[in-house]
Amino acid sequence: MAAPARAYAVPPPEFGRDGGEFYRHYDKIADQLDNGIVKGLKASLDGLLIFAGLFAAINSSFLALTLPQMSANPVDDTNALLLELVRRNGTSPVDLPVDLPSKTFSPKPHIPLVNHLLMISLASALIAAFFAVSGKQWLANYQTLDGSGGEKQRGAQLKRSRSAERWGLVPFLDVAIPLLLQFALVIFAVGIIIYLVRLDHALGYTIVGLASLATIFAVYALFVSLWDPYSPYVTPVSRFLKWSGPAILLFVIWVVVMIARLVKSLTAVAFAIAGDQHESGIVVARRTRHTIKGIFPRYREGDMPVHFQADFVGRI
């Protein structure tokens, strides 16, 4: 019976003795992966920059309406003085006090809240735009070739790829920045709704209805993307939950276990103290500190650095 045909190439008996065939395949696959990631991230950042610019312009327009309402209008004082002059008709002494509107002015209760929300929203959008521009520069640097060629250039690109993975470049550009921009949009919507409801109830409640429909669809898309990994309704929130969900769960379990161990150890120390009334305070403090240190170590020993060639072969 003939042996089944292999679907993959047989590696040479010694690494590097295949005439460069292995490195050609590796370079092709690595370039495809890197170019795909960089191209997708650049397209996403371009869209974020366009949206952030339009959003900042709209936000600034509303701030131009709400910020002046934080202080008195000088025109009101001018009108009050003209009215007082007409009323006196030049018969009253000019040194009599005049009640100016600016002396008793105070903004409406909802105006400071609206301005705070709009300013937070504008600042968040500008910060997101700043990091989007920085991200495009990071991606350009990620694809920069040093011109050395061959194994040295391949090794440098591998180091950049591993460093980007270690420091979370893709989650930051693809999740954190869109989340920050969506946060700015939500805060802006809340501020505008508060302002419009106080200005005109019918208009405000109309905007509330439209915002509610958008929220319902966003929640639906979130649950669909979490339920079906291949759903087209992928959002930055769903990416964040998929990425951080297991870590958050493990962290909560770790906190619960550590609290239980701490309570158990402190209870044992308390019973030991109660059994020995002559134990000094210094001994009690040392025992308690030793217990806490055993539960919450100050640091952990990190893994020993791996040789670059072994890391390279492992990545392949």
mmCIF file of C-alpha atoms in Angstrom:
data_model
loop_
_atom_site.group_PDB
_atom_site.id
_atom_site.type_symbol
_atom_site.label_atom_id
_atom_site.label_comp_id
_atom_site.label_asym_id
_atom_site.label_seq_id
_atom_site.Cartn_x
_atom_site.Cartn_y
_atom_site.Cartn_z
ATOM 1 C CA MET A 1 0.000 0.000 0.000
ATOM 2 C CA ALA A 2 1.465 3.319 -1.067
ATOM 3 C CA ALA A 3 2.059 5.970 1.551
ATOM 4 C CA PRO A 4 -0.403 8.904 1.451
ATOM 5 C CA ALA A 5 0.851 12.001 -0.343
ATOM 6 C CA ARG A 6 1.852 14.873 1.928
ATOM 7 C CA ALA A 7 -0.016 18.170 1.514
ATOM 8 C CA TYR A 8 2.924 20.195 2.780
ATOM 9 C CA ALA A 9 6.568 20.464 1.874
ATOM 10 C CA VAL A 10 9.012 18.205 3.643
ATOM 11 C CA PRO A 11 11.477 20.317 5.646
ATOM 12 C CA PRO A 12 15.142 19.834 4.835
ATOM 13 C CA PRO A 13 17.254 17.753 7.234
ATOM 14 C CA GLU A 14 19.148 20.885 8.287
ATOM 15 C CA PHE A 15 17.546 24.293 8.642
ATOM 16 C CA GLY A 16 18.616 26.714 5.910
ATOM 17 C CA ARG A 17 19.815 24.050 3.442
ATOM 18 C CA ASP A 18 16.829 24.312 1.056
ATOM 19 C CA GLY A 19 18.244 27.043 -1.169
ATOM 20 C CA GLY A 20 16.183 29.819 0.428
ATOM 21 C CA GLU A 21 12.808 28.214 -0.385
ATOM 22 C CA PHE A 22 11.661 28.368 3.220
ATOM 23 C CA TYR A 23 12.503 32.066 3.595
ATOM 24 C CA ARG A 24 10.731 32.936 0.353
ATOM 25 C CA HIS A 25 7.520 31.363 1.640
ATOM 26 C CA TYR A 26 7.988 33.003 5.021
ATOM 27 C CA ASP A 27 8.548 36.462 3.512
ATOM 28 C CA LYS A 28 5.463 36.083 1.329
ATOM 29 C CA ILE A 29 3.203 35.078 4.232
ATOM 30 C CA ALA A 30 4.652 37.697 6.594
ATOM 31 C CA ASP A 31 4.202 40.464 4.013
ATOM 32 C CA GLN A 32 0.607 39.413 3.355
ATOM 33 C CA LEU A 33 -0.231 39.448 7.070
ATOM 34 C CA ASP A 34 1.497 42.747 7.785
ATOM 35 C CA ASN A 35 0.083 44.485 4.720
ATOM 36 C CA GLY A 36 -3.421 43.260 5.502
ATOM 37 C CA ILE A 37 -3.267 44.552 9.082
ATOM 38 C CA VAL A 38 -1.716 47.886 8.126
ATOM 39 C CA LYS A 39 -4.111 48.457 5.218
ATOM 40 C CA GLY A 40 -7.165 47.745 7.377
ATOM 41 C CA LEU A 41 -5.970 49.943 10.218
ATOM 42 C CA LYS A 42 -5.126 52.836 7.901
ATOM 43 C CA ALA A 43 -8.576 52.689 6.317
ATOM 44 C CA SER A 44 -10.197 52.646 9.757
ATOM 45 C CA LEU A 45 -8.104 55.581 10.972
ATOM 46 C CA ASP A 46 -8.890 57.606 7.846
ATOM 47 C CA GLY A 47 -12.603 57.154 8.479
ATOM 48 C CA LEU A 48 -12.171 58.085 12.144
ATOM 49 C CA LEU A 49 -10.312 61.269 11.230
ATOM 50 C CA ILE A 50 -13.022 62.360 8.816
ATOM 51 C CA PHE A 51 -15.763 61.666 11.339
ATOM 52 C CA ALA A 52 -13.832 63.364 14.151
ATOM 53 C CA GLY A 53 -13.389 66.511 12.053
ATOM 54 C CA LEU A 54 -17.089 66.740 11.170
ATOM 55 C CA PHE A 55 -18.096 65.935 14.724
ATOM 56 C CA ALA A 56 -15.797 68.588 16.198
ATOM 57 C CA ALA A 57 -17.275 71.204 13.840
ATOM 58 C CA ILE A 58 -20.856 70.309 14.853
ATOM 59 C CA ASN A 59 -19.926 70.266 18.526
ATOM 60 C CA SER A 60 -18.263 73.676 18.263
ATOM 61 C CA SER A 61 -21.394 75.089 16.628
ATOM 62 C CA PHE A 62 -23.519 74.060 19.582
ATOM 63 C CA LEU A 63 -20.925 75.374 22.023
ATOM 64 C CA ALA A 64 -21.165 78.736 20.263
ATOM 65 C CA LEU A 65 -24.843 78.756 21.286
ATOM 66 C CA THR A 66 -24.527 77.473 24.858
ATOM 67 C CA LEU A 67 -21.290 79.051 26.116
ATOM 68 C CA PRO A 68 -22.544 82.674 25.900
ATOM 69 C CA GLN A 69 -25.448 81.676 28.149
ATOM 70 C CA MET A 70 -22.988 81.150 31.003
ATOM 71 C CA SER A 71 -22.482 84.922 31.387
ATOM 72 C CA ALA A 72 -24.664 88.013 31.246
ATOM 73 C CA ASN A 73 -25.375 89.620 27.907
ATOM 74 C CA PRO A 74 -23.950 93.183 27.732
ATOM 75 C CA VAL A 75 -26.828 94.174 25.464
ATOM 76 C CA ASP A 76 -29.228 93.636 28.367
ATOM 77 C CA ASP A 77 -27.295 96.167 30.459
ATOM 78 C CA THR A 78 -27.342 98.669 27.595
ATOM 79 C CA ASN A 79 -31.061 98.264 27.120
ATOM 80 C CA ALA A 80 -31.666 98.645 30.860
ATOM 81 C CA LEU A 81 -29.643 101.896 30.953
ATOM 82 C CA LEU A 82 -31.471 103.318 27.937
ATOM 83 C CA LEU A 83 -34.815 102.425 29.467
ATOM 84 C CA GLU A 84 -33.830 104.089 32.738
ATOM 85 C CA LEU A 85 -32.775 107.263 30.924
ATOM 86 C CA VAL A 86 -36.073 107.406 29.097
ATOM 87 C CA ARG A 87 -37.987 106.796 32.307
ATOM 88 C CA ARG A 88 -36.222 109.548 34.227
ATOM 89 C CA ASN A 89 -36.384 111.956 31.304
ATOM 90 C CA GLY A 90 -33.462 113.907 32.683
ATOM 91 C CA THR A 91 -35.288 114.919 35.903
ATOM 92 C CA SER A 92 -33.641 112.505 38.358
ATOM 93 C CA PRO A 93 -30.082 112.811 39.662
ATOM 94 C CA VAL A 94 -27.606 110.881 37.590
ATOM 95 C CA ASP A 95 -25.937 109.321 40.631
ATOM 96 C CA LEU A 96 -28.937 107.185 41.603
ATOM 97 C CA PRO A 97 -28.125 103.447 41.465
ATOM 98 C CA VAL A 98 -29.420 101.501 38.506
ATOM 99 C CA ASP A 99 -30.306 97.810 38.772
ATOM 100 C CA LEU A 100 -28.393 96.218 35.903
ATOM 101 C CA PRO A 101 -29.301 92.672 34.797
ATOM 102 C CA SER A 102 -25.637 91.619 34.978
ATOM 103 C CA LYS A 103 -25.560 92.184 38.758
ATOM 104 C CA THR A 104 -28.251 89.588 39.424
ATOM 105 C CA PHE A 105 -27.491 87.279 36.501
ATOM 106 C CA SER A 106 -27.171 83.539 37.015
ATOM 107 C CA PRO A 107 -27.271 80.928 34.227
ATOM 108 C CA LYS A 108 -30.131 78.508 33.943
ATOM 109 C CA PRO A 109 -29.575 75.357 36.002
ATOM 110 C CA HIS A 110 -29.110 73.062 32.997
ATOM 111 C CA ILE A 111 -26.726 75.321 31.042
ATOM 112 C CA PRO A 112 -23.542 74.520 33.059
ATOM 113 C CA LEU A 113 -24.246 70.787 32.762
ATOM 114 C CA VAL A 114 -24.808 71.052 29.008
ATOM 115 C CA ASN A 115 -21.573 73.004 28.523
ATOM 116 C CA HIS A 116 -19.608 70.521 30.606
ATOM 117 C CA LEU A 117 -20.930 67.613 28.544
ATOM 118 C CA LEU A 118 -20.237 69.347 25.240
ATOM 119 C CA MET A 119 -16.708 70.310 26.282
ATOM 120 C CA ILE A 120 -15.946 66.749 27.444
ATOM 121 C CA SER A 121 -17.306 65.449 24.153
ATOM 122 C CA LEU A 122 -15.210 67.885 22.100
ATOM 123 C CA ALA A 123 -12.057 67.104 24.089
ATOM 124 C CA SER A 124 -12.609 63.353 23.656
ATOM 125 C CA ALA A 125 -13.048 63.747 19.899
ATOM 126 C CA LEU A 126 -9.877 65.830 19.610
ATOM 127 C CA ILE A 127 -7.906 63.312 21.675
ATOM 128 C CA ALA A 128 -9.194 60.495 19.455
ATOM 129 C CA ALA A 129 -8.162 62.466 16.358
ATOM 130 C CA PHE A 130 -4.710 63.083 17.843
ATOM 131 C CA PHE A 131 -4.134 59.390 18.504
ATOM 132 C CA ALA A 132 -5.506 58.521 15.052
ATOM 133 C CA VAL A 133 -2.888 60.769 13.455
ATOM 134 C CA SER A 134 -0.237 59.295 15.741
ATOM 135 C CA GLY A 135 -1.419 55.810 14.780
ATOM 136 C CA LYS A 136 -0.904 56.526 11.083
ATOM 137 C CA GLN A 137 2.636 57.609 11.902
ATOM 138 C CA TRP A 138 3.183 54.435 13.938
ATOM 139 C CA LEU A 139 1.964 52.297 11.053
ATOM 140 C CA ALA A 140 4.242 54.118 8.637
ATOM 141 C CA ASN A 141 7.173 53.459 10.958
ATOM 142 C CA TYR A 142 6.076 49.834 11.318
ATOM 143 C CA GLN A 143 6.452 49.272 7.578
ATOM 144 C CA THR A 144 9.699 51.212 7.219
ATOM 145 C CA LEU A 145 12.500 49.088 5.786
ATOM 146 C CA ASP A 146 16.043 49.674 6.961
ATOM 147 C CA GLY A 147 17.522 48.840 3.549
ATOM 148 C CA SER A 148 19.810 46.124 4.877
ATOM 149 C CA GLY A 149 17.932 43.320 3.111
ATOM 150 C CA GLY A 150 18.155 39.617 3.725
ATOM 151 C CA GLU A 151 18.161 38.077 7.155
ATOM 152 C CA LYS A 152 18.880 41.315 9.016
ATOM 153 C CA GLN A 153 15.871 43.095 7.553
ATOM 154 C CA ARG A 154 13.713 40.026 8.130
ATOM 155 C CA GLY A 155 14.798 39.911 11.754
ATOM 156 C CA ALA A 156 14.112 43.625 12.265
ATOM 157 C CA GLN A 157 10.601 43.256 10.847
ATOM 158 C CA LEU A 158 9.983 40.266 13.110
ATOM 159 C CA LYS A 159 11.075 42.278 16.141
ATOM 160 C CA ARG A 160 8.705 45.104 15.191
ATOM 161 C CA SER A 161 5.863 42.620 14.715
ATOM 162 C CA ARG A 162 6.464 40.961 18.087
ATOM 163 C CA SER A 163 6.795 44.360 19.780
ATOM 164 C CA ALA A 164 3.520 45.570 18.233
ATOM 165 C CA GLU A 165 1.816 42.420 19.493
ATOM 166 C CA ARG A 166 3.364 42.750 22.945
ATOM 167 C CA TRP A 167 2.341 46.395 23.394
ATOM 168 C CA GLY A 168 -1.140 45.988 21.907
ATOM 169 C CA LEU A 169 -0.846 48.221 18.844
ATOM 170 C CA VAL A 170 -3.801 46.692 17.001
ATOM 171 C CA PRO A 171 -6.227 46.716 19.991
ATOM 172 C CA PHE A 172 -5.320 50.321 20.725
ATOM 173 C CA LEU A 173 -5.843 51.548 17.164
ATOM 174 C CA ASP A 174 -8.785 49.298 16.326
ATOM 175 C CA VAL A 175 -10.647 49.325 19.674
ATOM 176 C CA ALA A 176 -9.536 52.087 22.043
ATOM 177 C CA ILE A 177 -9.666 55.025 19.610
ATOM 178 C CA PRO A 178 -13.099 54.132 18.140
ATOM 179 C CA LEU A 179 -14.412 53.599 21.675
ATOM 180 C CA LEU A 180 -13.188 57.049 22.681
ATOM 181 C CA LEU A 181 -14.913 58.594 19.669
ATOM 182 C CA GLN A 182 -18.142 56.725 20.417
ATOM 183 C CA PHE A 183 -17.934 57.915 24.016
ATOM 184 C CA ALA A 184 -17.671 61.490 22.719
ATOM 185 C CA LEU A 185 -20.746 60.931 20.543
ATOM 186 C CA VAL A 186 -22.796 59.550 23.456
ATOM 187 C CA ILE A 187 -21.830 62.442 25.747
ATOM 188 C CA PHE A 188 -22.678 64.932 22.993
ATOM 189 C CA ALA A 189 -26.090 63.313 22.458
ATOM 190 C CA VAL A 190 -26.879 63.490 26.184
ATOM 191 C CA GLY A 191 -25.945 67.177 26.342
ATOM 192 C CA ILE A 192 -27.964 68.079 23.249
ATOM 193 C CA ILE A 193 -31.015 66.174 24.512
ATOM 194 C CA ILE A 194 -30.899 68.016 27.845
ATOM 195 C CA TYR A 195 -30.587 71.356 26.059
ATOM 196 C CA LEU A 196 -33.382 70.695 23.552
ATOM 197 C CA VAL A 197 -35.800 69.284 26.113
ATOM 198 C CA ARG A 198 -35.491 72.472 28.172
ATOM 199 C CA LEU A 199 -35.766 74.592 25.032
ATOM 200 C CA ASP A 200 -38.726 72.853 23.378
ATOM 201 C CA HIS A 201 -40.326 69.683 24.760
ATOM 202 C CA ALA A 202 -41.663 68.472 21.422
ATOM 203 C CA LEU A 203 -38.320 68.885 19.659
ATOM 204 C CA GLY A 204 -36.406 67.391 22.577
ATOM 205 C CA TYR A 205 -38.603 64.296 22.834
ATOM 206 C CA THR A 206 -38.343 63.788 19.083
ATOM 207 C CA ILE A 207 -34.570 63.657 19.382
ATOM 208 C CA VAL A 208 -34.946 61.311 22.363
ATOM 209 C CA GLY A 209 -37.018 58.945 20.219
ATOM 210 C CA LEU A 210 -34.467 58.927 17.405
ATOM 211 C CA ALA A 211 -31.609 58.396 19.857
ATOM 212 C CA SER A 212 -33.541 55.521 21.473
ATOM 213 C CA LEU A 213 -33.948 53.787 18.106
ATOM 214 C CA ALA A 214 -30.228 54.167 17.421
ATOM 215 C CA THR A 215 -29.430 52.783 20.893
ATOM 216 C CA ILE A 216 -31.705 49.774 20.374
ATOM 217 C CA PHE A 217 -30.011 48.936 17.079
ATOM 218 C CA ALA A 218 -26.541 49.393 18.642
ATOM 219 C CA VAL A 219 -27.422 47.014 21.493
ATOM 220 C CA TYR A 220 -28.874 44.537 18.987
ATOM 221 C CA ALA A 221 -25.688 44.667 16.894
ATOM 222 C CA LEU A 222 -23.598 44.181 20.044
ATOM 223 C CA PHE A 223 -25.483 41.061 21.153
ATOM 224 C CA VAL A 224 -25.503 39.629 17.629
ATOM 225 C CA SER A 225 -21.747 40.109 17.274
ATOM 226 C CA LEU A 226 -21.151 38.490 20.663
ATOM 227 C CA TRP A 227 -23.452 35.583 19.860
ATOM 228 C CA ASP A 228 -22.194 34.987 16.323
ATOM 229 C CA PRO A 229 -18.427 35.443 15.850
ATOM 230 C CA TYR A 230 -18.913 35.741 12.078
ATOM 231 C CA SER A 231 -21.625 38.395 12.282
ATOM 232 C CA PRO A 232 -21.054 41.482 10.120
ATOM 233 C CA TYR A 233 -22.200 43.745 12.986
ATOM 234 C CA VAL A 234 -18.801 43.955 14.641
ATOM 235 C CA THR A 235 -18.340 47.047 16.803
ATOM 236 C CA PRO A 236 -15.467 48.377 18.928
ATOM 237 C CA VAL A 237 -17.500 47.503 22.026
ATOM 238 C CA SER A 238 -17.890 43.879 20.950
ATOM 239 C CA ARG A 239 -14.163 43.678 20.159
ATOM 240 C CA PHE A 240 -13.365 45.111 23.575
ATOM 241 C CA LEU A 241 -15.669 42.645 25.359
ATOM 242 C CA LYS A 242 -14.260 39.674 23.427
ATOM 243 C CA TRP A 243 -10.729 40.826 24.163
ATOM 244 C CA SER A 244 -11.177 41.776 27.817
ATOM 245 C CA GLY A 245 -14.064 39.535 28.893
ATOM 246 C CA PRO A 246 -11.990 36.478 29.910
ATOM 247 C CA ALA A 247 -9.343 38.702 31.511
ATOM 248 C CA ILE A 248 -11.976 40.574 33.550
ATOM 249 C CA LEU A 249 -13.563 37.293 34.658
ATOM 250 C CA LEU A 250 -10.200 35.868 35.718
ATOM 251 C CA PHE A 251 -9.373 39.088 37.542
ATOM 252 C CA VAL A 252 -12.663 38.994 39.465
ATOM 253 C CA ILE A 253 -12.077 35.346 40.426
ATOM 254 C CA TRP A 254 -8.515 36.177 41.505
ATOM 255 C CA VAL A 255 -9.734 39.083 43.656
ATOM 256 C CA VAL A 256 -12.367 36.889 45.333
ATOM 257 C CA VAL A 257 -9.840 34.131 46.026
ATOM 258 C CA MET A 258 -7.281 36.602 47.388
ATOM 259 C CA ILE A 259 -9.859 38.232 49.674
ATOM 260 C CA ALA A 260 -10.912 34.804 50.962
ATOM 261 C CA ARG A 261 -7.284 33.863 51.640
ATOM 262 C CA LEU A 262 -6.634 37.190 53.327
ATOM 263 C CA VAL A 263 -9.698 36.826 55.581
ATOM 264 C CA LYS A 264 -8.729 33.268 56.435
ATOM 265 C CA SER A 265 -5.149 34.205 57.284
ATOM 266 C CA LEU A 266 -6.149 37.254 59.358
ATOM 267 C CA THR A 267 -8.697 35.117 61.210
ATOM 268 C CA ALA A 268 -5.958 32.604 62.026
ATOM 269 C CA VAL A 269 -3.743 35.440 63.266
ATOM 270 C CA ALA A 270 -6.594 36.786 65.419
ATOM 271 C CA PHE A 271 -7.172 33.376 67.003
ATOM 272 C CA ALA A 272 -3.437 33.050 67.641
ATOM 273 C CA ILE A 273 -3.397 36.435 69.333
ATOM 274 C CA ALA A 274 -6.423 35.549 71.414
ATOM 275 C CA GLY A 275 -4.734 32.326 72.549
ATOM 276 C CA ASP A 276 -1.592 34.159 73.641
ATOM 277 C CA GLN A 277 -2.475 37.304 75.591
ATOM 278 C CA HIS A 278 1.185 38.064 76.349
ATOM 279 C CA GLU A 279 2.234 38.319 72.721
ATOM 280 C CA SER A 280 3.775 41.703 71.996
ATOM 281 C CA GLY A 281 2.454 44.154 69.402
ATOM 282 C CA ILE A 282 5.683 43.951 67.394
ATOM 283 C CA VAL A 283 5.326 40.199 66.937
ATOM 284 C CA VAL A 284 1.688 40.630 65.915
ATOM 285 C CA ALA A 285 2.619 43.301 63.357
ATOM 286 C CA ARG A 286 5.385 41.156 61.890
ATOM 287 C CA ARG A 287 3.095 38.141 61.622
ATOM 288 C CA THR A 288 0.346 40.166 59.943
ATOM 289 C CA ARG A 289 2.803 41.745 57.497
ATOM 290 C CA HIS A 290 4.234 38.330 56.657
ATOM 291 C CA THR A 291 0.720 37.021 56.011
ATOM 292 C CA ILE A 292 -0.168 39.878 53.675
ATOM 293 C CA LYS A 293 3.137 39.575 51.807
ATOM 294 C CA GLY A 294 2.509 35.879 51.291
ATOM 295 C CA ILE A 295 -0.854 36.591 49.708
ATOM 296 C CA PHE A 296 0.061 39.695 47.698
ATOM 297 C CA PRO A 297 3.674 39.386 46.511
ATOM 298 C CA ARG A 298 5.361 42.625 45.609
ATOM 299 C CA TYR A 299 6.586 41.363 42.262
ATOM 300 C CA ARG A 300 6.825 38.223 40.218
ATOM 301 C CA GLU A 301 9.802 36.815 38.447
ATOM 302 C CA GLY A 302 9.445 37.294 34.719
ATOM 303 C CA ASP A 303 10.215 34.732 32.072
ATOM 304 C CA MET A 304 13.801 34.531 30.941
ATOM 305 C CA PRO A 305 14.392 36.182 27.561
ATOM 306 C CA VAL A 306 14.229 33.748 24.695
ATOM 307 C CA HIS A 307 16.895 33.687 22.044
ATOM 308 C CA PHE A 308 15.841 35.567 18.956
ATOM 309 C CA GLN A 309 16.506 32.680 16.581
ATOM 310 C CA ALA A 310 14.325 30.332 18.617
ATOM 311 C CA ASP A 311 11.578 32.950 18.659
ATOM 312 C CA PHE A 312 11.915 33.316 14.908
ATOM 313 C CA VAL A 313 11.638 29.577 14.298
ATOM 314 C CA GLY A 314 8.700 29.354 16.703
ATOM 315 C CA ARG A 315 6.851 32.133 14.912
ATOM 316 C CA ILE A 316 7.314 30.357 11.596
#
